[in-house]
């Protein structure tokens, strides 16, 4: 089986590329290395910008893939609010370019719980209304719609995977998260505990949650990778298009995550309390029953301490990420 992985030098893309390769899949990565790291993926790589339609179509001409997994995107919510045009271009145009060139090829897409917007339930199911509250979520929803329209036209099936908070690193500590700027809680808390950045700010301590801080669902990057394998298998063997939430179904507050990081690092995470950020819901937790039932996917990392320990191991082995 030959699969094209876009954004395969990024955090989740490289984990998935390695996961698929370990299952015997022939993986070809495309990445422009705008955010990703060459060291994150040691297999076949085409350095190419998906926004360049001519280059992409020339590259794909005559090649055949059994499936495509599309990770490449810009992923900073705050930046998307400031630069909406850039986000619409970066997150929607590559999907158009890829689908034009890959007629009939099953397409697995990195979507997000940000497509739901303000949650109307504690556990989000796939039939929750989709009213994104920022341009990032809106662009992902637009790409979802494009892929569903393509599927309805008979031009290729799609698997829309709505991740909750991706977290953790390869168990051996060899590969992990390296974003610049880093915005994710676990790597920020590790840096703060180790004195590598100033004390963290907790944005909002007056939410209607047991300890007043926001609750999120942290899903290990290898569990995400496994879900991509399942979605590809489903589509390539003739399964219908679908959309699936990917989370553990367990919510952890900011304070609980900071405690877990402090425990794993061996020293507490220094922090200060700040006001709420606009657009941060109190609780975002997945109901992933549909992915379990339809894809046979089961997340392995349900113990948050185990998940955090993988991120700490990666950080200890690579204090400057891939620049180490
Ligand atoms: N990290 C999360 O918690 C999370 C949650 C939900 C959804 N997602 C989605 O998962 C996907 C991967 O996220 P990530 O955290 O691994 O991001 P990342 O920034 O680490 O990886 C994205 C990769 O895509 C590449 N890329 C971007 N634009 C490109 C282009 N025009 N042409 C070629 N390559 C390009 C980057 O260089 C990078 O390697 C994204 O689509 C993101 O929206 C992530």
Coordinates of C-alpha atoms and ligand atoms in Angstrom, one line a residue:
X1 CA 0.0 0.0 0.0
X2 CA 1.4 3.4 -1.0
X3 CA 0.2 6.5 0.9
X4 CA 0.9 10.2 0.5
X5 CA 1.3 12.1 3.8
X6 CA 1.3 15.9 3.6
X7 CA 2.8 17.8 6.5
X8 CA 4.7 14.6 7.4
X9 CA 7.6 16.6 9.0
X10 CA 5.2 18.1 11.5
X11 CA 4.3 16.9 14.9
X12 CA 1.3 14.6 14.2
X13 CA 2.2 14.0 10.5
X14 CA 5.6 12.6 11.3
X15 CA 4.2 10.3 14.1
X16 CA 1.6 9.0 11.6
X17 CA 4.2 8.6 8.8
X18 CA 6.4 6.5 11.2
X19 CA 3.4 4.6 12.4
X20 CA 2.2 3.7 8.9
X21 CA 5.7 2.7 7.9
X22 CA 6.0 0.4 10.9
X23 CA 2.8 -1.4 9.6
X24 CA 4.5 -2.0 6.2
X25 CA 3.0 1.0 4.3
X26 CA 5.1 2.7 1.6
X27 CA 4.9 6.3 2.8
X28 CA 5.8 9.4 0.7
X29 CA 5.8 12.7 2.6
X30 CA 5.3 16.2 1.1
X31 CA 6.3 19.1 3.3
X32 CA 7.5 22.6 2.7
X33 CA 9.3 22.6 6.1
X34 CA 7.7 26.0 7.0
X35 CA 6.8 24.6 10.4
X36 CA 8.1 21.0 10.3
X37 CA 11.5 19.5 10.8
X38 CA 13.6 17.5 8.5
X39 CA 14.8 15.3 11.4
X40 CA 11.2 14.3 12.3
X41 CA 10.9 12.0 9.2
X42 CA 13.8 10.0 7.8
X43 CA 11.9 8.5 4.9
X44 CA 11.1 9.7 1.3
X45 CA 10.4 13.5 1.4
X46 CA 9.4 15.9 -1.4
X47 CA 10.0 19.5 -0.2
X48 CA 7.2 21.3 -1.9
X49 CA 4.6 23.9 -1.1
X50 CA 1.1 22.6 -1.6
X51 CA 0.0 26.2 -2.5
X52 CA 2.0 25.9 -5.7
X53 CA -0.5 24.1 -7.9
X54 CA 1.7 23.7 -10.9
X55 CA 4.6 22.3 -8.9
X56 CA 2.3 19.9 -7.0
X57 CA 0.5 18.7 -10.1
X58 CA 3.7 18.2 -12.0
X59 CA 5.1 16.2 -9.0
X60 CA 2.0 14.0 -8.7
X61 CA 1.6 13.4 -12.5
X62 CA 2.0 9.7 -13.2
X63 CA 2.2 8.7 -9.6
X64 CA -0.4 6.6 -8.0
X65 CA -1.4 6.4 -4.3
X66 CA -3.8 4.2 -2.5
X67 CA -4.6 7.0 0.0
X68 CA -3.7 10.5 1.1
X69 CA -3.4 11.8 4.6
X70 CA -3.5 15.5 4.7
X71 CA -2.0 17.2 7.8
X72 CA -0.4 20.3 6.3
X73 CA -2.0 23.4 7.6
X74 CA -1.5 26.5 9.7
X75 CA -2.7 25.7 13.2
X76 CA -2.5 28.7 15.5
X77 CA -5.9 29.9 16.6
X78 CA -4.7 33.4 17.7
X79 CA -2.8 33.9 14.5
X80 CA -5.9 32.9 12.5
X81 CA -7.9 35.7 14.2
X82 CA -5.2 38.2 13.1
X83 CA -4.5 36.8 9.7
X84 CA -7.8 35.2 8.4
X85 CA -6.9 35.6 4.7
X86 CA -3.7 33.6 5.3
X87 CA -5.6 30.9 7.1
X88 CA -8.2 30.5 4.4
X89 CA -5.5 30.3 1.8
X90 CA -3.2 27.9 3.8
X91 CA -5.9 25.6 5.0
X92 CA -8.3 25.3 2.1
X93 CA -6.4 25.9 -1.1
X94 CA -4.1 22.8 -0.6
X95 CA -7.2 20.6 -0.3
X96 CA -8.4 21.9 -3.6
X97 CA -5.0 21.3 -5.3
X98 CA -4.7 17.8 -3.9
X99 CA -8.3 16.7 -4.7
X100 CA -7.9 18.1 -8.3
X101 CA -4.8 15.9 -8.8
X102 CA -5.9 12.8 -6.8
X103 CA -9.3 12.0 -8.3
X104 CA -10.8 8.9 -6.7
X105 CA -8.1 8.6 -4.0
X106 CA -9.4 8.1 -0.5
X107 CA -8.6 11.2 1.5
X108 CA -8.0 11.3 5.3
X109 CA -8.2 14.8 6.7
X110 CA -6.9 16.4 9.9
X111 CA -9.9 18.2 11.3
X112 CA -10.4 19.5 14.8
X113 CA -12.9 19.9 17.6
X114 CA -12.5 23.6 16.8
X115 CA -15.1 23.0 14.1
X116 CA -17.8 22.7 16.8
X117 CA -17.3 26.1 18.3
X118 CA -19.0 26.8 21.7
X119 CA -19.9 23.3 23.2
X120 CA -23.5 22.7 24.0
X121 CA -22.8 19.5 25.8
X122 CA -20.1 18.1 28.2
X123 CA -19.1 15.3 25.8
X124 CA -19.1 16.3 22.1
X125 CA -20.5 13.9 19.6
X126 CA -20.1 14.2 15.9
X127 CA -23.6 15.4 15.4
X128 CA -23.0 18.4 17.6
X129 CA -23.7 21.6 15.6
X130 CA -20.6 23.0 13.8
X131 CA -20.3 26.8 14.4
X132 CA -16.6 27.5 14.7
X133 CA -15.7 30.7 16.7
X134 CA -12.4 31.4 15.0
X135 CA -11.0 31.4 11.4
X136 CA -8.9 28.4 12.1
X137 CA -12.0 26.3 12.9
X138 CA -13.9 27.8 10.0
X139 CA -11.2 26.9 7.5
X140 CA -11.1 23.3 8.8
X141 CA -14.9 23.1 8.5
X142 CA -14.7 24.5 4.9
X143 CA -12.2 21.8 4.0
X144 CA -14.5 19.2 5.5
X145 CA -17.4 20.4 3.4
X146 CA -15.3 20.4 0.2
X147 CA -14.3 16.7 0.9
X148 CA -17.9 15.7 1.6
X149 CA -19.0 17.4 -1.6
X150 CA -16.2 15.5 -3.5
X151 CA -17.3 12.3 -1.9
X152 CA -21.0 12.9 -2.8
X153 CA -19.9 13.6 -6.4
X154 CA -18.3 10.2 -6.5
X155 CA -14.8 11.6 -6.8
X156 CA -13.3 9.8 -3.8
X157 CA -14.2 9.0 -0.2
X158 CA -13.0 10.9 2.8
X159 CA -12.3 10.3 6.5
X160 CA -12.6 13.5 8.6
X161 CA -10.8 13.0 11.9
X162 CA -11.6 15.6 14.5
X163 CA -8.8 15.6 17.0
X164 CA -9.1 17.0 20.4
X165 CA -5.8 18.1 22.1
X166 CA -2.9 16.2 20.6
X167 CA -0.1 15.5 23.1
X168 CA 2.8 13.3 24.1
X169 CA 5.8 11.9 22.3
X170 CA 7.2 8.7 20.9
X171 CA 7.7 6.4 23.9
X172 CA 11.5 6.1 23.4
X173 CA 11.8 9.9 23.5
X174 CA 13.2 10.1 20.0
X175 CA 10.4 12.2 18.4
X176 CA 8.1 14.7 19.8
X177 CA 6.5 18.1 19.7
X178 CA 8.4 21.1 18.5
X179 CA 6.3 24.1 17.6
X180 CA 7.6 27.7 17.3
X181 CA 6.0 29.4 19.0
X182 CA 4.8 26.7 21.3
X183 CA 1.2 27.2 22.4
X184 CA 0.4 23.8 23.9
X185 CA 0.0 23.3 27.6
X186 CA 2.1 20.3 28.3
X187 CA 5.4 21.4 26.6
X188 CA 4.9 24.9 28.1
X189 CA 4.5 23.5 31.5
X190 CA 7.6 21.2 31.1
X191 CA 9.7 24.3 30.1
X192 CA 8.3 26.3 33.0
X193 CA 9.0 23.5 35.6
X194 CA 12.6 23.2 34.3
X195 CA 13.0 27.0 34.5
X196 CA 13.5 27.2 30.7
X197 CA 10.7 29.8 30.4
X198 CA 9.0 32.2 32.9
X199 CA 6.2 30.9 35.1
X200 CA 3.1 29.8 33.1
X201 CA 0.0 31.9 33.1
X202 CA -3.3 30.1 33.8
X203 CA -5.9 31.8 31.6
X204 CA -9.0 31.9 33.8
X205 CA -9.5 30.3 37.2
X206 CA -13.2 31.1 37.6
X207 CA -14.6 28.6 35.1
X208 CA -17.5 26.4 36.2
X209 CA -15.2 23.4 36.7
X210 CA -14.1 21.7 39.9
X211 CA -10.9 23.7 40.2
X212 CA -11.9 26.7 38.2
X213 CA -9.6 26.0 35.2
X214 CA -10.4 24.8 31.7
X215 CA -10.9 21.1 31.1
X216 CA -9.6 19.5 27.9
X217 CA -9.2 16.0 26.4
X218 CA -5.6 15.1 25.7
X219 CA -5.0 12.4 23.1
X220 CA -1.6 10.8 22.6
X221 CA 0.0 11.4 19.2
X222 CA 0.5 7.6 18.6
X223 CA -3.2 7.0 19.3
X224 CA -3.9 9.6 16.6
X225 CA -1.5 7.8 14.3
X226 CA -3.3 4.5 14.9
X227 CA -6.7 6.2 14.1
X228 CA -5.3 7.3 10.7
X229 CA -4.3 3.8 9.9
X230 CA -7.8 2.6 10.8
X231 CA -9.4 5.3 8.7
X232 CA -7.2 4.6 5.7
X233 CA -8.0 0.8 6.0
X234 CA -11.7 1.6 6.2
X235 CA -11.7 3.8 3.1
X236 CA -9.2 1.8 1.0
X237 CA -11.2 -1.4 1.6
X238 CA -14.3 0.3 0.2
X239 CA -15.8 1.8 3.4
X240 CA -18.0 4.9 3.2
X241 CA -16.9 8.4 4.0
X242 CA -17.2 9.4 7.6
X243 CA -16.3 11.8 10.4
X244 CA -14.9 10.7 13.7
X245 CA -14.0 12.4 17.0
X246 CA -10.6 11.4 18.4
X247 CA -10.2 11.9 22.1
X248 CA -10.0 9.7 25.1
X249 CA -13.3 10.8 26.6
X250 CA -11.4 11.9 29.8
X251 CA -11.1 15.5 30.7
X252 CA -8.3 17.0 32.6
X253 CA -8.1 20.6 34.0
X254 CA -5.1 22.9 33.5
X255 CA -4.2 22.5 37.1
X256 CA -4.4 18.7 36.9
X257 CA -2.1 18.7 33.8
X258 CA 0.4 21.0 35.7
X259 CA 0.4 18.6 38.6
X260 CA 1.1 15.7 36.3
X261 CA 3.9 17.6 34.7
X262 CA 5.3 18.6 38.1
X263 CA 5.2 15.0 39.2
X264 CA 6.9 13.7 36.0
X265 CA 9.6 16.4 36.1
X266 CA 10.2 16.2 39.8
X267 CA 9.6 19.9 40.5
X268 CA 6.4 21.9 40.6
X269 CA 5.3 24.1 37.6
X270 CA 5.6 27.7 38.6
X271 CA 2.5 29.7 37.5
X272 CA 0.6 32.9 37.8
X273 CA -3.1 33.4 37.4
X274 CA -4.5 35.5 34.6
X275 CA -7.8 36.4 33.0
X276 CA -9.8 34.2 30.7
X277 CA -8.9 34.2 27.0
X278 CA -11.7 35.1 24.6
X279 CA -13.1 32.0 22.9
X280 CA -11.9 29.4 25.4
X281 CA -14.8 27.1 26.4
X282 CA -14.8 25.8 29.9
X283 CA -14.9 22.1 28.9
X284 CA -14.0 20.3 25.6
X285 CA -14.1 16.5 25.9
X286 CA -14.8 14.0 23.1
X287 CA -17.3 11.3 22.8
X288 CA -15.3 9.0 20.6
X289 CA -17.8 6.1 20.6
X290 CA -18.3 6.4 16.9
X291 CA -14.6 6.0 16.1
X292 CA -14.5 3.0 18.4
X293 CA -17.6 1.3 16.9
X294 CA -17.0 2.1 13.2
X295 CA -13.2 2.0 13.0
X296 CA -12.4 -0.4 15.8
X297 CA -10.1 2.3 17.2
X298 CA -9.2 2.2 20.9
X299 CA -6.9 4.9 22.5
X300 CA -4.1 3.3 24.5
X301 CA -2.9 6.3 26.5
X302 CA -5.9 6.9 28.9
X303 CA -3.6 7.5 31.9
X304 CA -2.6 11.1 31.7
X305 CA 0.5 10.5 33.8
X306 CA 1.8 8.0 31.2
X307 CA 1.0 10.4 28.4
X308 CA 2.8 13.3 30.2
X309 CA 5.8 11.0 30.9
X310 CA 6.4 10.5 27.2
X311 CA 6.5 14.3 26.6
X312 CA 8.9 14.7 29.5
X313 CA 11.2 11.9 28.2
X314 CA 11.3 13.6 24.8
X315 CA 12.1 17.0 26.4
X316 CA 14.9 15.5 28.5
X317 CA 16.4 13.8 25.5
X318 CA 15.9 16.9 23.2
X319 CA 15.8 20.1 25.4
X320 CA 15.8 22.3 22.2
X321 CA 13.5 19.9 20.3
X322 CA 14.8 19.0 16.8
X323 CA 17.4 21.7 17.1
X324 CA 19.1 19.7 19.9
Ligands
LIG1 N1 -1.8 19.7 17.4 C1 -3.1 19.6 17.7 O1 -3.4 19.6 18.9 C2 -4.1 19.5 16.7 C3 -5.5 19.4 17.1 C4 -6.5 19.3 16.1 C5 -6.1 19.3 14.7 N2 -4.8 19.5 14.4 C6 -4.5 19.4 12.9 O2 -3.5 18.4 12.7 C7 -2.6 18.8 11.7 C8 -1.2 18.7 12.1 O3 -1.0 19.5 13.3 P1 0.5 19.6 13.9 O4 0.4 20.0 15.3 O5 1.3 18.3 13.6 O6 1.1 20.8 13.1 P2 2.6 21.1 12.6 O7 2.7 22.5 12.3 O8 3.6 20.4 13.5 O9 2.6 20.3 11.2 C9 2.1 20.8 10.0 C10 3.1 20.5 8.9 O10 2.6 20.9 7.6 C11 3.6 21.6 6.9 N3 3.0 22.6 6.0 C12 2.2 23.6 6.3 N4 1.8 24.2 5.2 C13 2.3 23.6 4.2 C14 2.2 23.7 2.7 N5 1.5 24.8 2.2 N6 2.9 22.9 1.9 C15 3.6 21.8 2.5 N7 3.7 21.6 3.8 C16 3.1 22.5 4.6 C17 4.5 22.2 8.0 O11 5.8 22.5 7.5 C18 4.5 21.2 9.1 O12 5.5 20.2 8.9 C19 -3.0 20.2 11.3 O13 -3.8 20.2 10.1 C20 -3.8 20.7 12.5 O14 -4.8 21.7 12.1 C21 -3.8 19.5 15.3

